XYZ file of C-alpha atoms in Angstrom:
264
model
C 129.267 74.925 139.392
C 126.989 76.873 138.661
C 124.506 73.782 137.351
C 124.740 72.543 141.116
C 123.289 76.022 142.552
C 120.381 76.382 139.872
C 118.754 74.252 142.092
C 118.765 76.421 145.045
C 116.067 79.217 144.318
C 113.282 76.462 144.084
C 114.314 74.729 147.140
C 114.500 77.873 149.129
C 111.187 78.532 147.794
C 109.747 75.178 148.741
C 111.279 75.802 152.386
C 109.354 78.916 152.456
C 106.355 78.041 151.678
C 106.402 74.873 154.168
C 107.646 77.368 156.838
C 104.667 79.596 156.061
C 102.154 76.808 156.423
C 103.380 75.725 159.827
C 103.287 78.860 160.952
C 99.736 79.207 159.790
C 98.478 76.284 161.390
C 100.844 76.237 164.419
C 99.794 79.311 165.648
C 95.904 79.030 164.650
C 95.146 81.435 162.068
C 94.035 78.612 159.902
C 92.120 75.927 161.885
C 92.937 72.276 161.656
C 89.650 71.394 160.305
C 90.692 73.746 157.062
C 94.112 73.222 156.836
C 96.214 70.432 159.100
C 99.699 71.165 160.122
C 103.094 69.508 158.089
C 103.387 67.573 160.856
C 100.171 65.903 161.114
C 100.258 65.537 157.405
C 103.600 63.843 157.002
C 102.862 61.210 160.000
C 99.545 60.207 157.695
C 101.394 60.434 154.638
C 104.128 57.864 156.678
C 101.294 55.930 157.952
C 99.795 55.395 154.287
C 102.990 54.547 152.784
C 103.530 51.963 155.533
C 100.219 50.187 154.998
C 100.719 50.563 151.402
C 97.704 52.262 149.885
C 99.131 55.309 149.577
C 102.388 54.011 147.749
C 99.852 51.282 145.397
C 97.696 54.181 144.576
C 100.420 56.428 143.545
C 102.006 53.788 141.070
C 98.642 53.299 139.660
C 98.306 56.881 138.864
C 101.787 57.715 137.722
C 101.051 54.771 135.648
C 98.377 56.258 133.894
C 100.039 59.302 133.719
C 103.072 57.563 131.791
C 101.210 55.612 129.624
C 99.357 58.944 128.612
C 102.633 60.811 128.043
C 103.840 57.620 125.744
C 100.875 57.970 122.923
C 100.781 61.806 123.354
C 104.319 61.217 122.095
C 104.089 58.663 119.835
C 101.199 60.753 118.439
C 102.507 64.201 119.011
C 105.867 64.507 118.234
C 105.221 63.345 114.689
C 101.854 65.539 114.534
C 104.273 68.537 115.133
C 106.889 67.545 113.067
C 104.525 68.049 110.064
C 103.138 71.029 111.411
C 107.146 72.651 111.656
C 107.797 71.704 108.254
C 104.619 72.206 106.135
C 103.204 75.903 106.729
C 99.905 74.611 104.543
C 99.184 71.376 107.268
C 99.817 73.597 110.171
C 96.981 76.041 108.855
C 94.608 73.161 108.236
C 95.460 71.232 111.583
C 96.509 73.678 113.978
C 92.730 75.278 114.589
C 91.476 71.567 115.826
C 94.599 70.740 117.982
C 93.607 73.999 120.199
C 89.918 73.334 119.742
C 90.622 70.211 121.585
C 91.907 71.847 124.060
C 88.988 73.908 124.851
C 86.856 71.063 126.205
C 87.285 70.260 129.932
C 88.122 67.164 130.853
C 85.717 66.583 133.215
C 83.339 66.798 129.881
C 85.375 64.315 128.474
C 85.502 62.072 130.903
C 82.362 60.733 131.035
C 82.081 60.163 127.128
C 84.988 57.897 127.251
C 82.950 55.731 129.626
C 80.216 55.366 127.259
C 82.885 54.734 123.944
C 85.417 52.828 125.852
C 84.089 51.898 129.278
C 85.706 52.154 132.947
C 88.887 51.819 134.044
C 92.808 52.082 132.804
C 91.953 52.786 129.120
C 89.384 55.388 129.396
C 91.785 57.397 131.612
C 94.866 57.071 129.402
C 92.953 58.258 126.543
C 92.521 60.783 128.499
C 95.889 61.585 129.721
C 96.692 61.597 126.201
C 94.054 64.110 125.082
C 95.383 66.567 128.164
C 99.283 66.093 126.897
C 99.303 65.914 122.993
C 98.692 69.724 122.618
C 101.842 70.563 124.459
C 103.852 68.487 122.828
C 102.348 69.152 118.991
C 102.751 73.010 119.929
C 106.721 72.393 121.306
C 107.762 70.088 118.872
C 106.515 72.391 116.216
C 108.173 75.127 117.121
C 111.413 73.448 117.630
C 111.620 71.800 114.394
C 110.811 75.983 113.138
C 113.907 76.687 115.133
C 116.272 74.410 113.783
C 119.464 76.304 113.102
C 119.150 75.976 109.438
C 123.259 76.491 108.854
C 123.592 73.144 110.429
C 121.265 71.398 108.198
C 122.431 72.591 105.320
C 126.137 71.566 106.472
C 124.584 67.949 107.152
C 123.290 68.191 103.602
C 126.836 68.854 102.096
C 127.897 65.818 103.821
C 125.413 63.856 102.193
C 122.757 63.524 104.911
C 118.934 63.338 103.896
C 115.693 61.770 104.346
C 115.004 59.931 107.029
C 119.114 60.011 108.072
C 119.199 63.927 107.969
C 115.611 63.440 110.140
C 116.927 60.983 112.385
C 120.825 62.406 112.970
C 119.884 66.124 113.094
C 116.249 67.276 112.518
C 115.202 65.254 115.693
C 117.890 66.040 117.990
C 117.973 69.343 117.249
C 114.424 69.478 117.862
C 114.700 67.236 121.334
C 114.678 70.976 123.520
C 111.290 71.667 122.848
C 110.253 68.359 122.498
C 110.950 67.439 126.188
C 109.866 71.068 127.225
C 106.114 69.946 125.958
C 106.832 66.553 127.613
C 108.150 67.995 130.825
C 105.111 70.535 130.847
C 102.572 67.495 129.809
C 103.302 65.335 132.531
C 102.189 67.859 135.011
C 99.046 67.618 132.911
C 98.823 63.945 132.383
C 99.232 63.881 136.942
C 95.770 66.175 136.788
C 94.310 64.130 134.009
C 94.985 60.805 135.840
C 93.453 61.878 139.410
C 90.388 63.630 137.337
C 89.781 60.453 135.418
C 89.695 58.520 138.753
C 87.579 60.561 140.406
C 85.145 60.283 137.377
C 85.833 56.824 135.832
C 86.863 54.967 138.511
C 90.048 53.240 139.509
C 92.524 52.422 142.432
C 94.453 55.484 142.056
C 95.102 58.598 144.032
C 92.340 59.863 143.009
C 89.788 57.946 144.572
C 91.814 57.765 147.683
C 90.882 62.013 147.510
C 87.175 61.129 147.053
C 87.103 58.614 149.867
C 88.934 61.082 152.094
C 86.678 63.991 150.657
C 83.660 61.433 151.794
C 84.857 60.529 155.223
C 85.925 64.236 156.070
C 89.507 63.255 156.696
C 91.254 66.101 155.619
C 94.630 64.992 156.679
C 94.018 62.478 154.461
C 93.233 64.361 151.653
C 96.130 66.785 152.217
C 98.236 63.514 152.016
C 97.480 62.312 148.923
C 97.696 66.133 147.727
C 101.224 66.272 148.753
C 102.218 62.721 147.364
C 101.048 63.616 144.030
C 102.916 67.114 143.964
C 106.010 65.621 145.441
C 106.021 62.646 142.247
C 105.370 65.290 139.810
C 108.007 67.481 140.962
C 110.298 64.341 141.126
C 109.592 63.543 137.392
C 109.315 67.146 136.307
C 112.759 67.261 137.627
C 114.027 64.352 135.752
C 113.061 65.256 132.730
C 114.711 69.013 133.266
C 117.992 67.287 133.788
C 117.520 65.803 130.471
C 116.474 68.358 128.906
C 119.672 70.315 130.357
C 122.014 67.433 129.052
C 120.244 67.245 125.482
C 120.851 71.153 125.424
C 124.702 71.175 126.141
C 125.203 68.230 123.827
C 123.680 70.089 120.674
C 125.774 73.289 121.880
C 129.109 70.428 121.511
C 127.114 69.252 118.466
C 126.775 72.556 116.983
C 130.613 73.885 117.398
C 131.756 70.531 115.800
C 129.680 71.485 112.755
C 130.964 74.612 112.337
C 134.689 73.773 113.421
C 134.281 71.223 110.412
C 132.886 73.450 108.286
C 135.355 75.981 108.391
C 138.120 73.669 107.944
C 136.859 72.415 104.719
C 136.246 76.063 103.511
């Protein structure tokens, strides 16, 4: 029952923000030229979705962000695992991984157009660069905090090498990995939008640029609301998967310790 109520605080906070937005715009505290009303933004959002251009742009931006997350996971999880297992490797690699985050996306994007060219590939690479840091860090932390008693019990049962990694280490580090991907996806959305604005494309970044050029404040807010809603939805899905994984790990730990006690 408690798991159902844990969504109430963020939902309540969102409703409070929406009410504040409505009050500020409806009573003229902020002029509509600078902040449109929620009603007008919603109407513009519905119109854009019905016409199809917002849905198409959202699909392109989410595709770029998901591909960036996928390649960040493919590269970042093994790298984070190696950092978590080897102190020497961590001392060698971590400064360079951290340095990659000191370079802003707006500085990397023009270079990618020279090296790779315009289009999807450059944007996906930009998203991957932005996401890989939290994935590496969260994976390495997850690996370092694996319960050594559980690993010891698995070794006593004959697990080792890749079998130990696949059946014990990777599942036990999964909450940390998922936390990194959860954080990384929001960064990937940012990378996709920034990439579209600088590199070009047909996603929501270009919708924002077009609306800005036309002075269409409602169009800009409709795109922003759509971005926020999609990011929150996928963030919530990953959080749910993370919660389920944590519950499975607790049950697994209980079974391992029960088994070890019976043998002793």
